[in-house]
Every structure is written in structure tokens, then in C-alpha cells.
């Protein structure tokens, strides 16, 4: 039977030949990832209530990123609980303050194409950029996985998004996915697996593919996925993953619930107005909006490629005096590589404030929090009311190019005027 | 079966509204006080036992944070009705033993209406308007889990059975 890449991975994890969309199957989980918010602090009591222990500590990854660089007693307590639990359970795949979970997971060498994973975070589909099937789940579902190593899933219909043509200068994967958010809405892919393909996706770096799969969460998808290719395998080997093949590919006659064509060639930079990624429109419709902060951060928008995009825009220039230009690299490894190649220096010379890696400004924590009535533009994934700071703040979303251009102008600006 | 008051909201009610990020590191009893405050500051103060949370499309879009449905539950919400749900929120609610029911006619319900709900048949009686609405029935394996009080008690039973 012909199947999509997602169906093949689910079938393999369920121990059956093939699966059909709509069917409910129980899958064995290859790895379960959690962070300091969904992790030990919410698991200890629940596991006790079930009366079970961790099914396999070698298949658990714990990454602290939400309440790190802790400046309050609650966050310090959460880090202590996390560290103690990991030690007590013998979880060796533990990354403390090394960066944001969706970026540290592949960097830590934990991913191999074809894996079936769950993560205690909604942006878990990010791992799909590596040919993995990874779904986001809540804390109680996670307890179920920790106790049994299994989870039930309804096999999703697959949607294929073909991005044809080559992206123009100053336009990035972020613009592709924001445009898709506008086109199909926040539940346009609800319960579906979104498979990204086409020339533009093939040409994208792994960092850029991660933006597509990451923000599959914003269209309600169960997951997003890109078939692994030579680029994927090189990236993973560089991270030390035990890769020995490309995993799965969709059959040429696989059945999709929907096929969406997008033409990369005509795409403009996109900006999502408050308070939804679905409010995305070509940047022209938002230029001129005064911003107090321009934030390059989050698992979505602060990978090495994002920092390079921002540096390309601001090189040799100075950011607008009344605007804070804040950069929080998504991981320490990214920060170090960006420092080595001079990207960090370029950003700092232009006036950037560099923050430690963590969720921070994406969820309104730390120095990048938006104040009352402030307006910010961010390379993160979501601009729900109050998420980036005060309830009265206004959050816009754009690519790292667009955020950097806006930092220079002090207003939402079209990056094509700067590249 | 007791009836409850409806709290009705629109489409795309997100998890940041039900459980704002800024309080997530706080103890649960503090987080709950901020539930829905950016949209409706009266909700957390006035919702009570047996009430019903009603929304349009895509209720619970956003984060995986289970505090979203948990806050509703702690405030006394007994059922959640929406035209459609964000997928993680839907699983989270059911895992907590909070029935999340798909009802295409939530437009016919207004805040303050008294609703009587039978999750097994999927029938919603609006005692205020006298109308009867329908929900999609839950799949059997989920109904069983809800009856047992959610995933934790369900697993406990299951593991005990397997161990015996
Ligand atoms: S950076 Fe933002 S989107 Fe990414 S994991 Fe952290 S809170 Fe979630």
C-alpha cells in the first residue's frame, strides 16, 4: 500500500505493516522530550499517582529553557526540582541552560530520521525538519508515555505543501509559513500532518526547514515534516547523531487529504499583526508602525541562519535610538558559532543587546518583555495577546530580515530595502 | 444531572488567555486567578462549580500547557463545548477528565444560559432557550477514560490489572 512518510513512521512505531488516516493506533515512542515547564515539576506527582516509574530513562531527554537564567525563587526551585529528578531517575540526556529544547534536541545528537517522538511542548513538530515524526503533548499525556513508553494516536491525514520556485532576496522560510498561516488559518491543518516539499524547500538550509516544521503548530497541525536528504544527514552527523540512512520518503502515489501549491517567486516578506500569526500580510501593509523593541529570538527565529540574516541587514549600520534591538541566540552552540564567524560582533556593533539562550522574550520573560502599551516585532512564532509581555502590548511577527530592518528604522520596515 | 451556567467566548481562544505565560512558574492556585483575564477579568472571579465553558472554532489553539484546561477545571468548569479544538488542548482536557465536546451550534448559546449536558448521548439542553443541541459523541476509549476520571486514574487501573 502506498503511504506518506508520516504514515510509514507511525506504522513502524505501531509495529504494523501500514496504517490508514483516521485509524487509532498505539505507538512505541523512540524518545520523549520535555522541558523545565512540562517536565519533572509536573511529572513527579502524576507518576506517583499512577504508581509507575520511568519506562526507560535512556529514551528521555530533558532540556531546561523556559525558566532559565532564573532571577526569582519560583524559577530557581523549578531548576532544582528538574536537576534532582534527572539525577534520581538516571536520565543522561539532560541539557541544562544550553538553549531552547527544539534546537538543542537535534544539536545534542538525539535525532535520527524516521524516529517517532513526543515532546512536552507544542512546537515539537520542529524535529520534522530532520525526517522525524514528533508530536507535541501536554503534561498528563507525557506521564502516560513516561509510565508506559507508548501513546495512542489517530493517524492524521497528510497535507502536502509544495513550495515551487526559488525565494527572492530578503525573503525567508518565515515568510512562507506566515503566508500559509494567513491562507489556511490557525486551524487550517488541524489534526493533519503537513509535509513540505518543492524546490524552495529542497534549496533551504536545515535551519530554514526548521522554521516551517516549527510553525506547523500555528496552523494546528499534528506535525510538520520534510523528508531527510544529504543536507539533513550531514547536519545530524555534525551534531554527533548515529545516522545510518535517510529514513522514510513518501511513495510517489501516496494519498494526501490536500495539496497546497505556493509560489516562492512572488512572495513578499510577511508581517503578522497582533494578535495572531494568521493576521499575516505582505510587509508593505504594516510598514511605518513604530516599534519599541525588535527581538531576534526563540526556537523559531534565532538559529545561526537567522542571526546571519539579521547581521546581513544591520552590517555597518546603527539601530534606531528609540528601539531596543535584542538578540537571544537559540542555543549556546549557535551563539559560539556566530561569535566565531563574526556575526555576533556585527550585531553588537549595530547596537544589539545579546541575551542568554532561552525562551525569554517569546513568552514575555526576562529583559525582552514588552511593557504596557509597547509595540514589538519578533522573529518568534506566536503573537497572542499578552504572550510577549504586558496585556496591552502589541506583538508583530516577521523574519529575522524584517525584524533587523525594523530595528534600523525604528518602525516596521521592508528588508528588501536593506539587502 | 445538574445544570450549569454557560460562559461563551469566540473563536481562537488561545492557551495564553487561559494560562498566561507570565505566571506559569507560579504555584497552580496563583496561575488560576489569571485565567482569561486579558479578555474577561470577571471570569476567574465568577465562574463556579458545574459551569460550562463554550467557545467557537479552535478552542485552545497554541501551547501544550496543560494549565489551560486545568485552570478551567479548577474554577469549577464541568464541560467544555466548542465548534472545534486545538489538538493538544483537546487531548489535555480529556486526559484531565474534563469532557471536551465538539458542538457545531455553540452560536445558539449565550453567556448565562443554563445548560444540561449528557456526554454519552451528546445531547445539550439549553434550559434558558428551551432548545436542544447536539454534540459529537466521544470515541469509546476516551469515554471510558473520562468515566474513570482521566488518564492518571485510568493508567493506574490498567497497570494494576496488568501487574496482577
Ligand atoms: S522559544 Fe517560544 S516557542 Fe520556542 S519553546 Fe520557547 S516558548 Fe515555545
Coordinates of N, CA and C in Angstrom, one line a residue, chain A residues 177-186 215 218 269-283 285-286 381 383-385 394-398 412, chain B residues 12:
Chain A
X177 N 5.9 30.4 5.8 CA 4.9 29.8 6.8 C 3.9 30.9 7.3
X178 N 4.3 32.2 7.4 CA 3.4 33.2 7.8 C 2.3 33.4 6.7
X179 N 2.8 33.3 5.5 CA 1.8 33.4 4.4 C 0.8 32.2 4.4
X180 N 1.3 31.1 4.7 CA 0.5 29.9 4.8 C -0.5 30.1 6.0
X181 N -0.1 30.6 7.1 CA -0.9 30.9 8.3 C -2.1 31.7 7.8
X182 N -1.8 32.8 7.1 CA -2.9 33.7 6.6 C -3.8 32.9 5.7
X183 N -3.2 32.1 4.8 CA -4.0 31.5 3.7 C -5.0 30.4 4.3
X184 N -4.5 29.6 5.2 CA -5.4 28.5 5.7 C -5.9 28.7 7.1
X185 N -5.3 29.7 7.8 CA -5.9 30.0 9.2 C -5.2 29.1 10.3
X186 N -5.5 29.5 11.5 CA -4.9 28.8 12.7 C -5.3 27.4 12.8
X215 N 6.6 26.0 12.9 CA 5.4 26.8 12.9 C 4.2 26.0 12.3
X218 N 1.4 26.4 14.3 CA 0.5 27.6 14.2 C -0.7 27.4 13.2
X269 N 8.1 39.7 1.9 CA 8.3 39.5 3.3 C 6.9 39.7 4.0
X270 N 6.6 38.9 5.0 CA 5.3 38.9 5.6 C 5.4 39.4 7.1
X271 N 4.4 40.1 7.5 CA 4.4 40.6 8.9 C 3.0 40.2 9.4
X272 N 3.0 39.5 10.6 CA 1.7 39.2 11.3 C 1.4 40.3 12.3
X273 N 0.2 40.9 12.1 CA -0.2 41.9 13.1 C -0.8 41.3 14.3
X274 N -0.8 42.0 15.4 CA -1.4 41.5 16.6 C -2.9 41.0 16.3
X275 N -3.3 40.0 17.0 CA -2.7 39.1 17.9 C -2.7 37.7 17.4
X276 N -2.4 37.5 16.1 CA -2.5 36.2 15.6 C -1.5 36.0 14.4
X277 N -0.8 34.9 14.3 CA 0.0 34.6 13.1 C -0.8 34.6 11.9
X278 N -2.1 34.4 12.0 CA -3.0 34.3 10.8 C -3.2 35.8 10.3
X279 N -2.9 36.8 11.0 CA -3.0 38.2 10.6 C -1.8 38.6 9.7
X280 N -1.2 37.6 9.0 CA 0.0 37.9 8.2 C -0.4 38.5 6.9
X281 N 0.3 39.6 6.6 CA 0.1 40.3 5.3 C 1.5 40.7 4.8
X282 N 1.6 41.0 3.5 CA 2.8 41.5 3.0 C 3.3 42.7 3.8
X283 N 4.6 42.8 4.0 CA 5.2 43.8 4.9 C 4.7 45.2 4.5
X285 N 1.9 46.4 4.0 CA 0.7 46.8 4.6 C 0.9 47.2 6.1
X286 N 2.2 46.9 6.6 CA 2.4 47.2 8.0 C 3.6 48.2 8.2
X381 N 7.3 32.8 17.1 CA 6.3 32.0 16.4 C 4.9 32.5 16.6
X383 N 2.0 35.5 18.4 CA 1.8 36.9 18.9 C 0.5 37.0 19.6
X384 N 0.1 36.0 20.3 CA -1.2 36.0 21.0 C -1.2 37.2 22.0
X385 N -2.4 37.6 22.3 CA -2.5 38.8 23.3 C -1.8 38.5 24.6
X394 N 1.6 45.1 22.0 CA 1.2 44.7 20.7 C 2.4 44.0 20.0
X395 N 2.2 42.7 19.7 CA 3.3 41.9 19.2 C 3.1 41.7 17.7
X396 N 4.1 42.0 16.9 CA 4.1 41.7 15.4 C 5.1 40.6 15.2
X397 N 5.0 39.8 14.2 CA 5.9 38.7 13.8 C 6.5 39.0 12.4
X398 N 7.8 38.6 12.3 CA 8.4 38.7 10.9 C 9.6 37.9 10.9
X412 N 8.3 49.3 11.6 CA 8.3 48.1 10.8 C 8.7 48.5 9.3
Chain B
X12 N -10.8 30.9 18.3 CA -9.4 31.0 18.6 C -9.0 31.5 20.0

